[in-house]
Amino acid sequence: MTSPKRNSPSIEALYVHIPFCKGICPYCDFPKVYYDPNWADAYLARLEEEAATRCVGPFSTLYVGGGTPSALSPKQLERLLSFLAPFLKEGGEFSMEANPESLDEEKIALLARYGVNRVSLGVQSCQEKGIKTLGRNHDREMVQKAIDSLRRHGIANINLDLMYGFPDQSEDDLLRDIADFLSFGVPHLSCYSLILEQGTVYATRGVQPLDEDTQQRYFDIVLETLEKAGYARYEISNFAKPGFQCLHNRAYWKDLRYIGLGLGAASYEGNVRRNNTKSLSRYLDGRFLGEEETLDEAGELEDYFLTNLRLVEGFTLKEFEDRFGFSFLERYGDKAHRLEKRGLLSTGNGRVVCTKLGLDLLDMVLLELF
Amino acid sequence: MSFDPAHIRNFSIIAHIDHGKSTLADRILELTGTVSKRDMKEQLLDSMDLERERGITIKLNAVTVTYKAKDGQTYIYNLIDTPGHVDFTYEVSRSLAACEGALLVVDATQGVQAQTLANVYLAIDNDLMVVPVINKVDLPSAQPDFVKDEIESRVGIDCSSACLVSAKTGLGVEDVLERIVTEIPAPSGKAEDPLRALIFDSYYDPYRGVIVLIRVKDGAVKVGDTIHLMQANKDYLVTEVGIRTPDELKVASLQAGEVGYLAAQIKDIRDVRPGETITLAERPALTPLPGYRKINPMVYCGLYPVDSKEYGALKDALAKLSLNDASLLWEPETSQALGFGFRCGFLGLLHMDVVQERLEREYHLNLILTAPSVVYHVKLTSGEMIEIDNPSKLPDPSHIAAIEEPFVKADIMSPKEYVGPIMELCQQKRGVYQDLVYFDDTRVILTYDLPLSEIIFDFFDKLKSFTKGYASLDYELKDYRASELCKLDILLNGQQIDALSSIVHRPSAYKRGLAIVSRLKKIIPRQQFEVPVQAAIGGKVIARADIKSMRKDVLAKCYGGDISRKKKLLEKQKEGKKRMKAIGSVEVPQEAFMAVLSIDEEE
């Protein structure tokens, strides 16, 4: 028997990583370095070189992440944006991450001029305690100012990152933070618990996260409050007003294909996953590739579940069959049935989705399917 | 081969673990040119990987070497290795019985240990000439004079001319070789008497059957002889005799005084237990050699495959291991919780550990061991007595008149400042004080009668921590005594788990139950639903702890499209899950079944 052909989606998403930051956040595990103007110039040149060799475009979504892309000087920012803008399809989504304190009027004007139409602000907390614990350098006023200015320049599609469950956060702290975040009235919120990753400042200091039960209680508070305020949860940690889901991130979660440029950036083309080098000196030396992995069918299936089931909408049986050439229920019916009986999964209406409990316990669901 | 017995020397090396026995043996092989330096693997005599890793000898071995002495004569040396652990005392005594002398190796930095002393006494009981060898004299902390005094006062042998060596560097080892000639007697015994050969070890060979290692005491044996095993009462035709140098070398015959091997298409290693006497069927000896004992396992546990599909593979592996290990007993057993497996009997905990490791390492089996149990004698109200080696098989209390448990005589040697804590520990472990003698100015030997079940529980670990590792322990089975015992059951999710039952001393049952449930709470990961863990005696719950339900089990953050690390985490979890046993709806890790053993009641 020949195995049915797997269909790889076309590449519609481009990610660009800017690793520079003005300060290092104690919880961050993305590739980053302190901002240095000379390095940033050299980096941008290499980035253009990598783009020239690796992608054609145009793409439906562009996403500039970091690090802190807004840490670049206005001149550098303009160089980057003018280079990237032509890669975007007409009407596409062009997102950039920024920190409220490094986003001034001049930079915002640049974003608008080059077609950036979605900005994700790394706020994390507006409470003094949270700002201090998380090592951030803004206050509530700065956030408000940045949002106002973005709106004035026509960029209303704004996301704010909210972090909960950091050391010593009380329930009151959390409630005040949520109230603040809601008061800004932006259409998208990403809410994630503090994770202590290896190699972060926190991990080195031996910081203890809040216990599992408290984290989950805090998340349930976040969920309930945001849904009441008209934000729908569409992914494990993401909430949006209708029509404002992040299309670029959705490409990851729908297990579509994408190209990532820059330090440590991840790409997924055909059945090959690629990670760029995480060493800045190697990258500046023009040695972009870190590691590559070719997935077999089992690997692709695992990735498919791992990503799609993060979405509240899950995936449809048809999508699955179009992609893999066989029926989900044929191969996974027994397992899915067991998960349904445990209240973790639902397969009704031609759709496979996690229940609320299933989303909380996604690892348990995945281990059953793997 | 016929060699004048006057030029044969048969000897063993007695030493505490780590005092350098194997290293000295290696040097002897090297200096006699038996093994060239190039071919030397560290510690050649310990041929199993496991032995080499743990630095202990488990199976006995023997090697024949030739030595040209300073008197110009060539001598045959038969070096018979002995296992160095309390589980194998009987085997040690049989290999000593094959010798006329022993090298007593004592670490110059550590002095005599209880274990060594026990083996020296065994050697003296077997009329062996003991030659003291003080090892590691090259170390800065060596105190050879102190150690000499100690040997003289405790063992009672003259140390004025003790060999001072460093087995590691080879210093003084030639002197040891000379002293073997001059001090250890040549074997006596008459080649013309009826054959009496002592079996001191055996191993299985798929082509030739069981190979037995023998010391010929009287008479001679050659290919074509029909031999008679005096204890097993069986006859075999000898197909091969030879010596090990350490490679096998076939010889025409083995005569009184010689050590070698013999093959006779013997199928079952249980026919040729250590201590057995071989004679000739045609001209049998009147009496067997003294000292034979059939030894019985002291410790039992259940062995189960994590994956029930591996039952057959486990059975095959046990069958293969027992080809070489007459003391390993096993029979099929069924557990409600664990499915099909085996009840296995071992000489002691080390023996159990070794078997487990070999099954996992050499046969790649993924195993669950239940906590070890001793053999209880249960007197029923009907007057009948039954032996129980599996706690879950203990009859209903209403049918039990009394339960007896095995007691051992335990000798604990320790620096004198720890006497207080040791006595306290022995008291806690239901020990009955017997004796306290001063070994020397600084050390004592405490003798207690202790329940064996307490020794296998956590006695040794406690002893080590109470004495900062200075105490050593030696024990032997003494008798069975009635004790106030009861069965402690464990329930997971309201379901009794037979594999977690244990037999405990009733007055401490409550404490033990509490310790076990809190330990299990720590070991068993959170599940989707809350799982109560209960300890019960006769249906009455005495302790409870709840494993809370898992609330959150998902990585909040998944941006930038890099999911490789996330996948690695999941793969690790998947591996971990493979090592768990699903009991009902609860995933239980392997180590939970040993939890009964590894708990600390003070927790």
Short mmCIF file of C-alpha atoms in Angstrom, two decimals, chain B residues 190-423:
data_model
loop_
_atom_site.label_atom_id
_atom_site.label_comp_id
_atom_site.label_asym_id
_atom_site.label_seq_id
_atom_site.Cartn_x
_atom_site.Cartn_y
_atom_site.Cartn_z
CA LYS B 190 45.98 -38.55 48.12
CA ALA B 191 45.65 -39.06 44.40
CA GLU B 192 45.05 -42.77 44.92
CA ASP B 193 42.04 -42.32 47.26
CA PRO B 194 38.46 -42.37 45.90
CA LEU B 195 37.60 -39.07 44.19
CA ARG B 196 36.24 -36.24 46.29
CA ALA B 197 36.02 -32.92 44.49
CA LEU B 198 34.38 -29.83 45.90
CA ILE B 199 32.16 -27.73 43.64
CA PHE B 200 32.64 -24.05 44.48
CA ASP B 201 31.09 -22.39 41.46
CA SER B 202 29.35 -23.12 38.18
CA TYR B 203 28.15 -21.39 35.08
CA TYR B 204 26.08 -22.35 32.09
CA ASP B 205 27.49 -22.90 28.63
CA PRO B 206 24.96 -23.46 25.84
CA TYR B 207 27.11 -26.10 24.11
CA ARG B 208 28.65 -28.05 26.95
CA GLY B 209 26.00 -27.73 29.66
CA VAL B 210 26.86 -26.48 33.10
CA ILE B 211 30.58 -25.99 33.66
CA VAL B 212 31.53 -26.62 37.29
CA LEU B 213 34.59 -25.22 38.99
CA ILE B 214 36.07 -27.78 41.31
CA ARG B 215 38.84 -28.33 43.77
CA VAL B 216 39.96 -31.95 43.79
CA LYS B 217 40.54 -32.93 47.42
CA ASP B 218 41.26 -36.62 46.93
CA GLY B 219 41.68 -38.91 43.94
CA ALA B 220 41.51 -37.81 40.31
CA VAL B 221 38.97 -37.21 37.59
CA LYS B 222 39.37 -37.49 33.81
CA VAL B 223 37.35 -37.41 30.62
CA GLY B 224 35.21 -40.54 30.26
CA ASP B 225 34.70 -41.01 34.01
CA THR B 226 31.15 -41.37 35.26
CA ILE B 227 30.82 -39.01 38.18
CA HIS B 228 28.33 -39.17 40.98
CA LEU B 229 26.98 -36.06 42.72
CA MET B 230 26.67 -37.10 46.33
CA GLN B 231 23.99 -34.55 47.42
CA ALA B 232 21.92 -34.41 44.23
CA ASN B 233 22.36 -38.16 43.82
CA LYS B 234 22.86 -37.94 40.07
CA ASP B 235 25.40 -39.41 37.64
CA TYR B 236 27.03 -37.74 34.65
CA LEU B 237 29.63 -38.68 32.07
CA VAL B 238 32.61 -36.31 32.08
CA THR B 239 33.16 -34.81 28.63
CA GLU B 240 35.88 -32.32 29.42
CA VAL B 241 38.25 -31.28 32.20
CA GLY B 242 40.60 -28.34 32.19
CA ILE B 243 42.05 -25.32 33.91
CA ARG B 244 41.42 -21.62 33.41
CA THR B 245 44.44 -19.48 32.72
CA PRO B 246 42.04 -17.50 32.53
CA ASP B 247 41.30 -18.91 29.04
CA GLU B 248 40.17 -22.50 29.24
CA LEU B 249 42.90 -25.06 28.69
CA LYS B 250 41.87 -28.70 28.36
CA VAL B 251 43.88 -31.19 30.44
CA ALA B 252 43.84 -34.99 30.62
CA SER B 253 42.87 -35.15 34.27
CA LEU B 254 42.64 -33.20 37.50
CA GLN B 255 44.38 -34.66 40.53
CA ALA B 256 44.22 -34.22 44.27
CA GLY B 257 45.26 -30.66 45.10
CA GLU B 258 44.34 -29.17 41.75
CA VAL B 259 41.71 -26.63 40.82
CA GLY B 260 39.97 -26.61 37.45
CA TYR B 261 36.75 -27.03 35.57
CA LEU B 262 34.69 -29.96 34.47
CA ALA B 263 31.93 -30.38 31.88
CA ALA B 264 29.55 -33.33 31.83
CA GLN B 265 26.46 -32.26 29.84
CA ILE B 266 24.80 -31.14 33.06
CA LYS B 267 21.53 -29.46 32.15
CA ASP B 268 20.37 -27.98 35.42
CA ILE B 269 22.58 -25.75 37.49
CA ARG B 270 20.52 -26.68 40.55
CA ASP B 271 22.13 -30.15 40.45
CA VAL B 272 25.57 -28.72 41.08
CA ARG B 273 25.19 -26.31 43.96
CA PRO B 274 28.26 -24.92 45.69
CA GLY B 275 29.44 -27.28 48.40
CA GLU B 276 28.38 -30.38 46.47
CA THR B 277 30.86 -33.28 46.42
CA ILE B 278 31.74 -35.07 43.19
CA THR B 279 32.91 -38.64 43.41
CA LEU B 280 33.21 -41.49 40.90
CA ALA B 281 30.20 -43.75 40.31
CA GLU B 282 32.42 -46.83 40.07
CA ARG B 283 34.50 -46.16 43.14
CA PRO B 284 32.56 -43.75 45.32
CA ALA B 285 33.92 -42.07 48.42
CA LEU B 286 32.24 -43.10 51.64
CA THR B 287 31.41 -39.65 52.91
CA PRO B 288 30.91 -36.32 51.15
CA LEU B 289 33.07 -33.32 51.99
CA PRO B 290 31.75 -31.43 55.01
CA GLY B 291 29.89 -28.13 55.01
CA TYR B 292 27.20 -28.60 52.37
CA ARG B 293 24.06 -26.54 52.89
CA LYS B 294 21.17 -25.94 50.60
CA ILE B 295 20.58 -22.22 50.83
CA ASN B 296 17.17 -20.70 50.52
CA PRO B 297 16.22 -17.22 49.33
CA MET B 298 15.70 -14.74 52.13
CA VAL B 299 13.95 -12.00 50.20
CA TYR B 300 11.09 -12.21 47.73
CA CYS B 301 9.52 -9.67 45.42
CA GLY B 302 7.15 -9.54 42.49
CA LEU B 303 8.64 -8.80 39.06
CA TYR B 304 6.24 -7.52 36.41
CA PRO B 305 6.70 -6.14 32.91
CA VAL B 306 5.38 -2.57 32.59
CA ASP B 307 4.07 -3.60 29.20
CA SER B 308 2.13 -6.84 29.59
CA LYS B 309 3.29 -7.87 26.09
CA GLU B 310 6.76 -8.34 27.56
CA TYR B 311 5.67 -11.19 29.85
CA GLY B 312 7.12 -13.84 27.55
CA ALA B 313 10.38 -11.94 27.19
CA LEU B 314 10.65 -11.61 30.97
CA LYS B 315 10.07 -15.33 31.38
CA ASP B 316 12.79 -16.14 28.85
CA ALA B 317 15.18 -13.72 30.51
CA LEU B 318 14.60 -15.20 33.97
CA ALA B 319 15.11 -18.67 32.54
CA LYS B 320 18.41 -17.57 31.02
CA LEU B 321 19.60 -15.85 34.18
CA SER B 322 18.78 -18.84 36.32
CA LEU B 323 20.88 -21.06 34.06
CA ASN B 324 23.77 -19.32 35.79
CA ASP B 325 22.25 -18.53 39.13
CA ALA B 326 21.09 -21.45 41.23
CA SER B 327 19.96 -19.14 44.03
CA LEU B 328 17.46 -17.25 41.90
CA LEU B 329 13.99 -18.71 42.35
CA TRP B 330 11.00 -17.66 40.29
CA GLU B 331 7.49 -18.78 39.66
CA PRO B 332 4.53 -17.24 37.84
CA GLU B 333 2.29 -15.00 39.88
CA THR B 334 -0.74 -12.86 39.06
CA SER B 335 -1.51 -9.49 40.53
CA GLN B 336 -4.84 -7.74 40.07
CA ALA B 337 -3.00 -4.46 39.73
CA LEU B 338 0.00 -5.51 37.68
CA GLY B 339 -1.24 -8.46 35.68
CA PHE B 340 0.99 -11.44 34.92
CA GLY B 341 4.45 -11.57 36.40
CA PHE B 342 6.72 -13.61 38.62
CA ARG B 343 7.42 -14.06 42.30
CA CYS B 344 11.18 -14.16 42.65
CA GLY B 345 13.34 -15.23 45.55
CA PHE B 346 16.78 -13.76 46.21
CA LEU B 347 19.61 -14.29 48.67
CA GLY B 348 19.33 -10.66 49.71
CA LEU B 349 18.78 -7.13 48.51
CA LEU B 350 22.02 -6.87 46.56
CA HIS B 351 21.20 -10.08 44.75
CA MET B 352 17.78 -8.63 43.95
CA ASP B 353 19.33 -5.40 42.68
CA VAL B 354 21.77 -7.25 40.50
CA VAL B 355 19.07 -9.41 38.93
CA GLN B 356 16.88 -6.37 38.28
CA GLU B 357 19.70 -4.47 36.67
CA ARG B 358 20.72 -7.37 34.51
CA LEU B 359 17.14 -7.86 33.32
CA GLU B 360 16.87 -4.20 32.44
CA ARG B 361 20.31 -3.77 30.98
CA GLU B 362 21.01 -7.06 29.23
CA TYR B 363 17.45 -7.93 28.25
CA HIS B 364 16.12 -4.37 27.82
CA LEU B 365 13.04 -5.07 29.89
CA ASN B 366 10.99 -2.34 31.47
CA LEU B 367 10.12 -3.71 34.90
CA ILE B 368 8.05 -3.04 37.96
CA LEU B 369 9.37 -4.52 41.18
CA THR B 370 7.14 -4.76 44.17
CA ALA B 371 8.64 -4.02 47.55
CA PRO B 372 10.66 -6.98 48.81
CA SER B 373 9.23 -9.20 51.50
CA VAL B 374 10.71 -11.79 53.80
CA VAL B 375 9.17 -15.24 54.24
CA TYR B 376 6.67 -15.31 57.09
CA HIS B 377 5.60 -18.45 58.91
CA VAL B 378 1.88 -18.18 59.48
CA LYS B 379 0.26 -20.50 62.00
CA LEU B 380 -3.40 -20.94 61.14
CA THR B 381 -6.17 -21.57 63.64
CA SER B 382 -6.52 -24.98 62.04
CA GLY B 383 -3.06 -25.82 63.38
CA GLU B 384 -1.52 -25.79 59.92
CA MET B 385 1.61 -23.70 59.21
CA ILE B 386 2.02 -21.94 55.86
CA GLU B 387 4.84 -19.87 54.43
CA ILE B 388 3.95 -16.48 53.01
CA ASP B 389 6.38 -14.61 50.75
CA ASN B 390 3.80 -12.21 49.28
CA PRO B 391 2.02 -9.87 51.71
CA SER B 392 -1.16 -9.82 49.63
CA LYS B 393 -1.47 -13.58 50.18
CA LEU B 394 -1.73 -13.27 53.95
CA PRO B 395 -4.93 -15.06 55.02
CA ASP B 396 -7.78 -13.27 56.75
CA PRO B 397 -6.80 -12.38 60.35
CA SER B 398 -9.62 -14.53 61.70
CA HIS B 399 -7.79 -17.61 60.40
CA ILE B 400 -4.43 -16.64 61.82
CA ALA B 401 -3.27 -17.92 65.19
CA ALA B 402 0.20 -16.37 65.02
CA ILE B 403 2.72 -14.96 62.57
CA GLU B 404 6.43 -15.63 62.89
CA GLU B 405 9.07 -13.64 61.11
CA PRO B 406 12.76 -14.32 60.44
CA PHE B 407 15.28 -12.76 62.81
CA VAL B 408 18.94 -12.31 62.00
CA LYS B 409 21.99 -11.98 64.15
CA ALA B 410 23.47 -8.68 63.07
CA ASP B 411 27.01 -7.55 63.84
CA ILE B 412 27.54 -3.84 63.47
CA MET B 413 31.03 -2.47 63.63
CA SER B 414 31.35 1.24 64.22
CA PRO B 415 33.51 3.94 65.78
CA LYS B 416 32.55 4.01 69.45
CA GLU B 417 31.09 7.52 69.38
CA TYR B 418 28.12 6.24 67.37
CA VAL B 419 27.11 3.54 69.83
CA GLY B 420 24.25 5.68 71.16
CA PRO B 421 22.62 6.41 67.81
CA ILE B 422 23.08 2.81 66.64
CA MET B 423 21.44 1.42 69.77
#
